[in-house]
Amino acid sequence: MSNLEKYQAFVRKNGKEITGIDVPVVLSDEENKQSDLKFTFGWTISIGVSHHDHGAYRPSGSGTVFCGRGSEASNQAHSDAKKYISGQDPLFNDRMKKCLCTNVTKNFVLADQNLHSSAEQYVGQDPCHNCGGSGSNSCYSCNGRGDKSCSSCSGSGRKQVQKYDHQNERTVYSTESCNGCYGSGKTRCGTCSGTGSITCNTCNGGGYLYCSYTIDGNAERSTKWLFENTDYHAWSDNFVKNQALQIVYSMNDIQEVDAGDTFGGCTFFYAMKAVLPTLQFKADVKGGSTHLQFAGRNNLTHDAGGVYDPAVWSIGQKLGSGDKEIDIEVLAVPAIKSIVEASETKTSLDLVSQNWVSSDIRDAVVTNYHELVAQLKKASNKGIVSKMFTGLFKNAYLLVMFAAFVALLLPGFANDVNERFNLWNYSNLIEAYFNGYYRLFGVHQELSFRMQQGVNIAVALFAFWLVHKAVKKYYWKRLGKFKTFVIALIITLAIPFAGLTTYWAMINVINYKFNFEHLFLGGSLFVSIYFFFWAFAKPKKWYVKPLTAMTAFAIIIAVQWVLMTLNGPVDIATLKVANAPYLKELSTMIMPAMQYIFLNGGEIILMTVLFTYFATRRRFWLKTKATVSEYNSPVLLKSMKMD
């Protein structure tokens, strides 16, 4: 098999593997060339002075040179750097020599070299900019006075007291000297212990800030090359540029030659000659022709000329057409899959970088993929608004029905609802908590009060941090930072409210009498209403809905008639009011429940909105994820933020 036939078979086989269809590429016009190259390369030793801040800590150790002020240390470092520039001190040159060897090939692959710093460290000190070199600042708590207004007597020096005179049976009000400040109205500042000043945090009381300067060396690489023959492919120069230092592994017959006396100011420089083999074919594909270009002793692909463009586009153009089965088949094609994954993960793809598939076709495939993602996102939200409104009414009524059951079962509990902890005074509790009124350390001392305020804030932040971590880990979908923050904040606020509400209900419910008759009779009315709407909404066909609604209404009337009829024989005590009609007594029975529902309306609305929103979103998300999973494409799940 000739070289041309071998490459043609490779291109066709590889095309079949990555596209799944035949790629009828025909190669011709084989061109083999040998490019004679000469490389000259070297390194320039550059010297620099670096500044380092050390704050309040003075550097020490071998090589440390203390120079006084920071400016003096800088001047000394720049002055001493000249001996390395002039070559008077060969420190950095010797370090570079250790990086080099006698093998020109190994030297060629060396890039810029960090030669590190010299042993000297030039240290300087300057007065602290925060305290001016004094080492202390005026106390922020007492503004430098050393004392503060007494918190017990508000600075007056006297306190009002009251005593009961048992002999005259009266209460006597008077003032006496404050025992907290002994009548002075002032107390010693606890922050500065009465001195009026505190240690400067910037310099830790030392008054000075330290800096240092070091002399650093770097070896900066320079490379030039030229073709010594004229018969070479025009694109060979680009191949050398693209391969950079790795070009040495693609060349043959490498040998070191004389580099001359100078090379662009480099301290160390070399020259070598080598041969770069290149290979080019003409490729006839559907719709036109192109060229395949290979170079190096391993025949690396330089430019495949977009030889797979027709095959890839014939498949990629079907993506996002609206046919699910076709989309699944297209996403399973290796070339399409690789292009999409590289685009979504922002990674390089040899298929494109080597131009087996052109960037134009890549972009067109990615555009179609984004169209598919947009279609799926649109489908995932289709009908969500109507479902959310339906859910709002349904969940609101279920919560109303639950509240009615509680009020009917525990009438006394419902009557005392105004006394319970509720949503409207929750904000007052939060404000009191952050102001430190719920405290563990002392009652009168200002320091302990502030300490408890800080503890309260720390506990709240820690609780929020835990919830935030839990939301990021356990929430059913990936969220952005803002949404994660909002949901974590809502949950953090909801947990204490739910806990306190439950606690209040548990300790109070045992004090009330259960009324099962009210629950049975009044509850039947609320259940009947729910049953009527359920029966109307259940059928899928519109013409069946009126029939089921009328049937449900007839059942409701029948149930209420049975209850009214049983009022006598069964002896329902609740309805035994002199000559009172059944419906009137039933309405009287449920009025407290309606009042209870009204008083808890704010919480019912809030719970309904939150529960309906998250429940509906989750239901639609799970449905969409199940649909997207059928495409068998992990990258599609990632694009839909469902991975």
mmCIF file of C-alpha atoms in Angstrom, residues 421-593:
data_model
loop_
_atom_site.group_PDB
_atom_site.id
_atom_site.type_symbol
_atom_site.label_atom_id
_atom_site.label_comp_id
_atom_site.label_asym_id
_atom_site.label_seq_id
_atom_site.Cartn_x
_atom_site.Cartn_y
_atom_site.Cartn_z
ATOM 1 C CA PHE A 421 -46.997 34.011 68.996
ATOM 2 C CA ASN A 422 -47.695 34.927 65.367
ATOM 3 C CA LEU A 423 -46.144 36.246 62.193
ATOM 4 C CA TRP A 424 -46.818 39.880 63.017
ATOM 5 C CA ASN A 425 -44.776 39.960 66.248
ATOM 6 C CA TYR A 426 -41.993 37.735 64.874
ATOM 7 C CA SER A 427 -40.114 40.794 63.593
ATOM 8 C CA ASN A 428 -40.109 42.234 67.133
ATOM 9 C CA LEU A 429 -38.565 39.019 68.431
ATOM 10 C CA ILE A 430 -35.825 39.126 65.785
ATOM 11 C CA GLU A 431 -35.048 42.754 66.609
ATOM 12 C CA ALA A 432 -34.855 41.964 70.324
ATOM 13 C CA TYR A 433 -32.614 38.967 69.621
ATOM 14 C CA PHE A 434 -30.077 40.965 67.624
ATOM 15 C CA ASN A 435 -30.152 43.796 70.168
ATOM 16 C CA GLY A 436 -29.044 41.342 72.848
ATOM 17 C CA TYR A 437 -32.193 41.277 74.994
ATOM 18 C CA TYR A 438 -32.053 37.487 74.987
ATOM 19 C CA ARG A 439 -28.746 37.116 76.812
ATOM 20 C CA LEU A 440 -26.836 34.648 78.906
ATOM 21 C CA PHE A 441 -24.088 36.742 80.477
ATOM 22 C CA GLY A 442 -25.292 39.019 83.255
ATOM 23 C CA VAL A 443 -28.114 41.518 83.305
ATOM 24 C CA HIS A 444 -26.721 44.913 84.352
ATOM 25 C CA GLN A 445 -23.115 44.934 83.142
ATOM 26 C CA GLU A 446 -22.637 46.714 79.826
ATOM 27 C CA LEU A 447 -19.747 44.461 78.812
ATOM 28 C CA SER A 448 -21.777 41.287 79.296
ATOM 29 C CA PHE A 449 -24.687 42.847 77.398
ATOM 30 C CA ARG A 450 -22.467 43.582 74.417
ATOM 31 C CA MET A 451 -20.914 40.166 74.702
ATOM 32 C CA GLN A 452 -24.327 38.505 74.510
ATOM 33 C CA GLN A 453 -25.283 40.680 71.566
ATOM 34 C CA GLY A 454 -22.169 39.470 69.781
ATOM 35 C CA VAL A 455 -22.912 35.868 70.730
ATOM 36 C CA ASN A 456 -26.455 36.191 69.365
ATOM 37 C CA ILE A 457 -25.163 37.537 66.064
ATOM 38 C CA ALA A 458 -22.519 34.801 65.887
ATOM 39 C CA VAL A 459 -25.132 32.086 66.531
ATOM 40 C CA ALA A 460 -27.415 33.533 63.842
ATOM 41 C CA LEU A 461 -24.574 33.713 61.321
ATOM 42 C CA PHE A 462 -23.513 30.159 62.150
ATOM 43 C CA ALA A 463 -27.086 28.914 61.692
ATOM 44 C CA PHE A 464 -27.316 30.734 58.354
ATOM 45 C CA TRP A 465 -23.976 29.221 57.299
ATOM 46 C CA LEU A 466 -25.216 25.706 58.109
ATOM 47 C CA VAL A 467 -28.467 26.244 56.201
ATOM 48 C CA HIS A 468 -26.571 27.775 53.272
ATOM 49 C CA LYS A 469 -24.316 24.701 53.104
ATOM 50 C CA ALA A 470 -27.337 22.404 53.297
ATOM 51 C CA VAL A 471 -29.135 24.266 50.492
ATOM 52 C CA LYS A 472 -26.063 24.046 48.243
ATOM 53 C CA LYS A 473 -25.707 20.323 48.943
ATOM 54 C CA TYR A 474 -29.281 19.042 49.128
ATOM 55 C CA TYR A 475 -31.383 21.418 46.995
ATOM 56 C CA TRP A 476 -32.772 19.503 44.043
ATOM 57 C CA LYS A 477 -31.130 21.729 41.395
ATOM 58 C CA ARG A 478 -28.070 23.886 40.957
ATOM 59 C CA LEU A 479 -28.679 27.480 41.978
ATOM 60 C CA GLY A 480 -26.864 30.741 41.460
ATOM 61 C CA LYS A 481 -25.281 32.521 44.411
ATOM 62 C CA PHE A 482 -28.142 35.005 44.834
ATOM 63 C CA LYS A 483 -30.923 32.390 44.777
ATOM 64 C CA THR A 484 -28.969 30.198 47.191
ATOM 65 C CA PHE A 485 -28.605 33.167 49.541
ATOM 66 C CA VAL A 486 -32.322 34.056 49.390
ATOM 67 C CA ILE A 487 -33.536 30.480 49.966
ATOM 68 C CA ALA A 488 -31.065 29.964 52.821
ATOM 69 C CA LEU A 489 -32.253 33.226 54.431
ATOM 70 C CA ILE A 490 -35.928 32.209 54.139
ATOM 71 C CA ILE A 491 -35.257 28.807 55.727
ATOM 72 C CA THR A 492 -33.117 30.329 58.489
ATOM 73 C CA LEU A 493 -35.964 32.693 59.410
ATOM 74 C CA ALA A 494 -38.657 30.027 59.047
ATOM 75 C CA ILE A 495 -37.093 27.419 61.361
ATOM 76 C CA PRO A 496 -37.295 29.501 64.602
ATOM 77 C CA PHE A 497 -40.802 30.691 63.729
ATOM 78 C CA ALA A 498 -42.039 27.148 63.097
ATOM 79 C CA GLY A 499 -40.346 25.909 66.262
ATOM 80 C CA LEU A 500 -41.770 28.651 68.488
ATOM 81 C CA THR A 501 -45.270 28.301 66.990
ATOM 82 C CA THR A 502 -45.240 24.534 67.516
ATOM 83 C CA TYR A 503 -43.937 24.931 71.059
ATOM 84 C CA TRP A 504 -46.687 27.428 71.953
ATOM 85 C CA ALA A 505 -49.382 25.172 70.499
ATOM 86 C CA MET A 506 -48.123 22.061 72.320
ATOM 87 C CA ILE A 507 -48.001 23.660 75.752
ATOM 88 C CA ASN A 508 -51.441 25.280 75.373
ATOM 89 C CA VAL A 509 -53.524 22.699 73.537
ATOM 90 C CA ILE A 510 -53.791 20.442 76.597
ATOM 91 C CA ASN A 511 -55.683 23.178 78.434
ATOM 92 C CA TYR A 512 -58.672 23.065 76.077
ATOM 93 C CA LYS A 513 -61.576 20.655 75.639
ATOM 94 C CA PHE A 514 -61.881 18.649 72.418
ATOM 95 C CA ASN A 515 -65.213 18.978 70.586
ATOM 96 C CA PHE A 516 -65.491 16.064 68.143
ATOM 97 C CA GLU A 517 -69.130 16.848 67.293
ATOM 98 C CA HIS A 518 -68.157 20.252 65.930
ATOM 99 C CA LEU A 519 -65.309 18.663 63.979
ATOM 100 C CA PHE A 520 -67.594 16.026 62.491
ATOM 101 C CA LEU A 521 -70.439 18.342 61.492
ATOM 102 C CA GLY A 522 -68.532 21.491 60.520
ATOM 103 C CA GLY A 523 -65.689 19.536 58.954
ATOM 104 C CA SER A 524 -68.126 17.681 56.708
ATOM 105 C CA LEU A 525 -69.111 21.001 55.149
ATOM 106 C CA PHE A 526 -65.508 21.990 54.350
ATOM 107 C CA VAL A 527 -64.754 18.507 52.990
ATOM 108 C CA SER A 528 -67.903 18.660 50.865
ATOM 109 C CA ILE A 529 -66.775 21.891 49.219
ATOM 110 C CA TYR A 530 -63.367 20.379 48.435
ATOM 111 C CA PHE A 531 -65.072 17.234 47.091
ATOM 112 C CA PHE A 532 -67.233 19.306 44.737
ATOM 113 C CA PHE A 533 -64.297 21.100 43.114
ATOM 114 C CA TRP A 534 -62.236 17.897 43.001
ATOM 115 C CA ALA A 535 -65.045 16.105 41.179
ATOM 116 C CA PHE A 536 -65.310 18.963 38.687
ATOM 117 C CA ALA A 537 -61.550 19.079 37.965
ATOM 118 C CA LYS A 538 -60.908 15.317 37.832
ATOM 119 C CA PRO A 539 -62.343 14.390 34.383
ATOM 120 C CA LYS A 540 -60.141 15.154 31.366
ATOM 121 C CA LYS A 541 -63.045 15.612 28.939
ATOM 122 C CA TRP A 542 -64.882 18.915 29.253
ATOM 123 C CA TYR A 543 -68.363 17.520 28.641
ATOM 124 C CA VAL A 544 -68.008 15.100 31.573
ATOM 125 C CA LYS A 545 -67.144 17.839 34.072
ATOM 126 C CA PRO A 546 -70.729 19.189 34.506
ATOM 127 C CA LEU A 547 -72.021 15.652 35.110
ATOM 128 C CA THR A 548 -69.443 14.878 37.800
ATOM 129 C CA ALA A 549 -70.026 18.288 39.403
ATOM 130 C CA MET A 550 -73.791 17.723 39.588
ATOM 131 C CA THR A 551 -73.233 14.211 40.952
ATOM 132 C CA ALA A 552 -70.899 15.553 43.614
ATOM 133 C CA PHE A 553 -73.410 18.274 44.517
ATOM 134 C CA ALA A 554 -76.151 15.662 44.877
ATOM 135 C CA ILE A 555 -73.920 13.573 47.158
ATOM 136 C CA ILE A 556 -73.157 16.630 49.299
ATOM 137 C CA ILE A 557 -76.865 17.459 49.662
ATOM 138 C CA ALA A 558 -77.582 13.829 50.535
ATOM 139 C CA VAL A 559 -74.886 13.767 53.233
ATOM 140 C CA GLN A 560 -76.165 16.973 54.816
ATOM 141 C CA TRP A 561 -79.766 15.688 54.647
ATOM 142 C CA VAL A 562 -78.703 12.477 56.422
ATOM 143 C CA LEU A 563 -76.985 14.501 59.144
ATOM 144 C CA MET A 564 -80.056 16.709 59.538
ATOM 145 C CA THR A 565 -82.315 13.637 59.697
ATOM 146 C CA LEU A 566 -80.098 11.953 62.277
ATOM 147 C CA ASN A 567 -80.267 15.025 64.479
ATOM 148 C CA GLY A 568 -83.212 13.547 66.349
ATOM 149 C CA PRO A 569 -82.561 9.800 66.642
ATOM 150 C CA VAL A 570 -78.789 10.040 67.178
ATOM 151 C CA ASP A 571 -79.198 12.940 69.588
ATOM 152 C CA ILE A 572 -76.390 15.220 68.406
ATOM 153 C CA ALA A 573 -76.035 17.536 71.380
ATOM 154 C CA THR A 574 -74.475 20.303 69.364
ATOM 155 C CA LEU A 575 -77.610 20.817 67.328
ATOM 156 C CA LYS A 576 -80.105 20.564 70.201
ATOM 157 C CA VAL A 577 -81.123 24.186 70.337
ATOM 158 C CA ALA A 578 -84.795 25.000 70.723
ATOM 159 C CA ASN A 579 -86.472 24.810 67.299
ATOM 160 C CA ALA A 580 -83.301 26.078 65.580
ATOM 161 C CA PRO A 581 -83.039 25.070 61.921
ATOM 162 C CA TYR A 582 -80.192 22.690 61.041
ATOM 163 C CA LEU A 583 -78.479 25.026 58.574
ATOM 164 C CA LYS A 584 -78.670 27.971 60.948
ATOM 165 C CA GLU A 585 -77.029 25.971 63.734
ATOM 166 C CA LEU A 586 -74.416 24.691 61.289
ATOM 167 C CA SER A 587 -73.548 28.245 60.237
ATOM 168 C CA THR A 588 -73.364 29.336 63.885
ATOM 169 C CA MET A 589 -71.031 26.402 64.571
ATOM 170 C CA ILE A 590 -68.517 27.304 61.843
ATOM 171 C CA MET A 591 -68.416 31.072 62.499
ATOM 172 C CA PRO A 592 -65.595 30.780 65.110
ATOM 173 C CA ALA A 593 -63.681 28.675 62.603
#
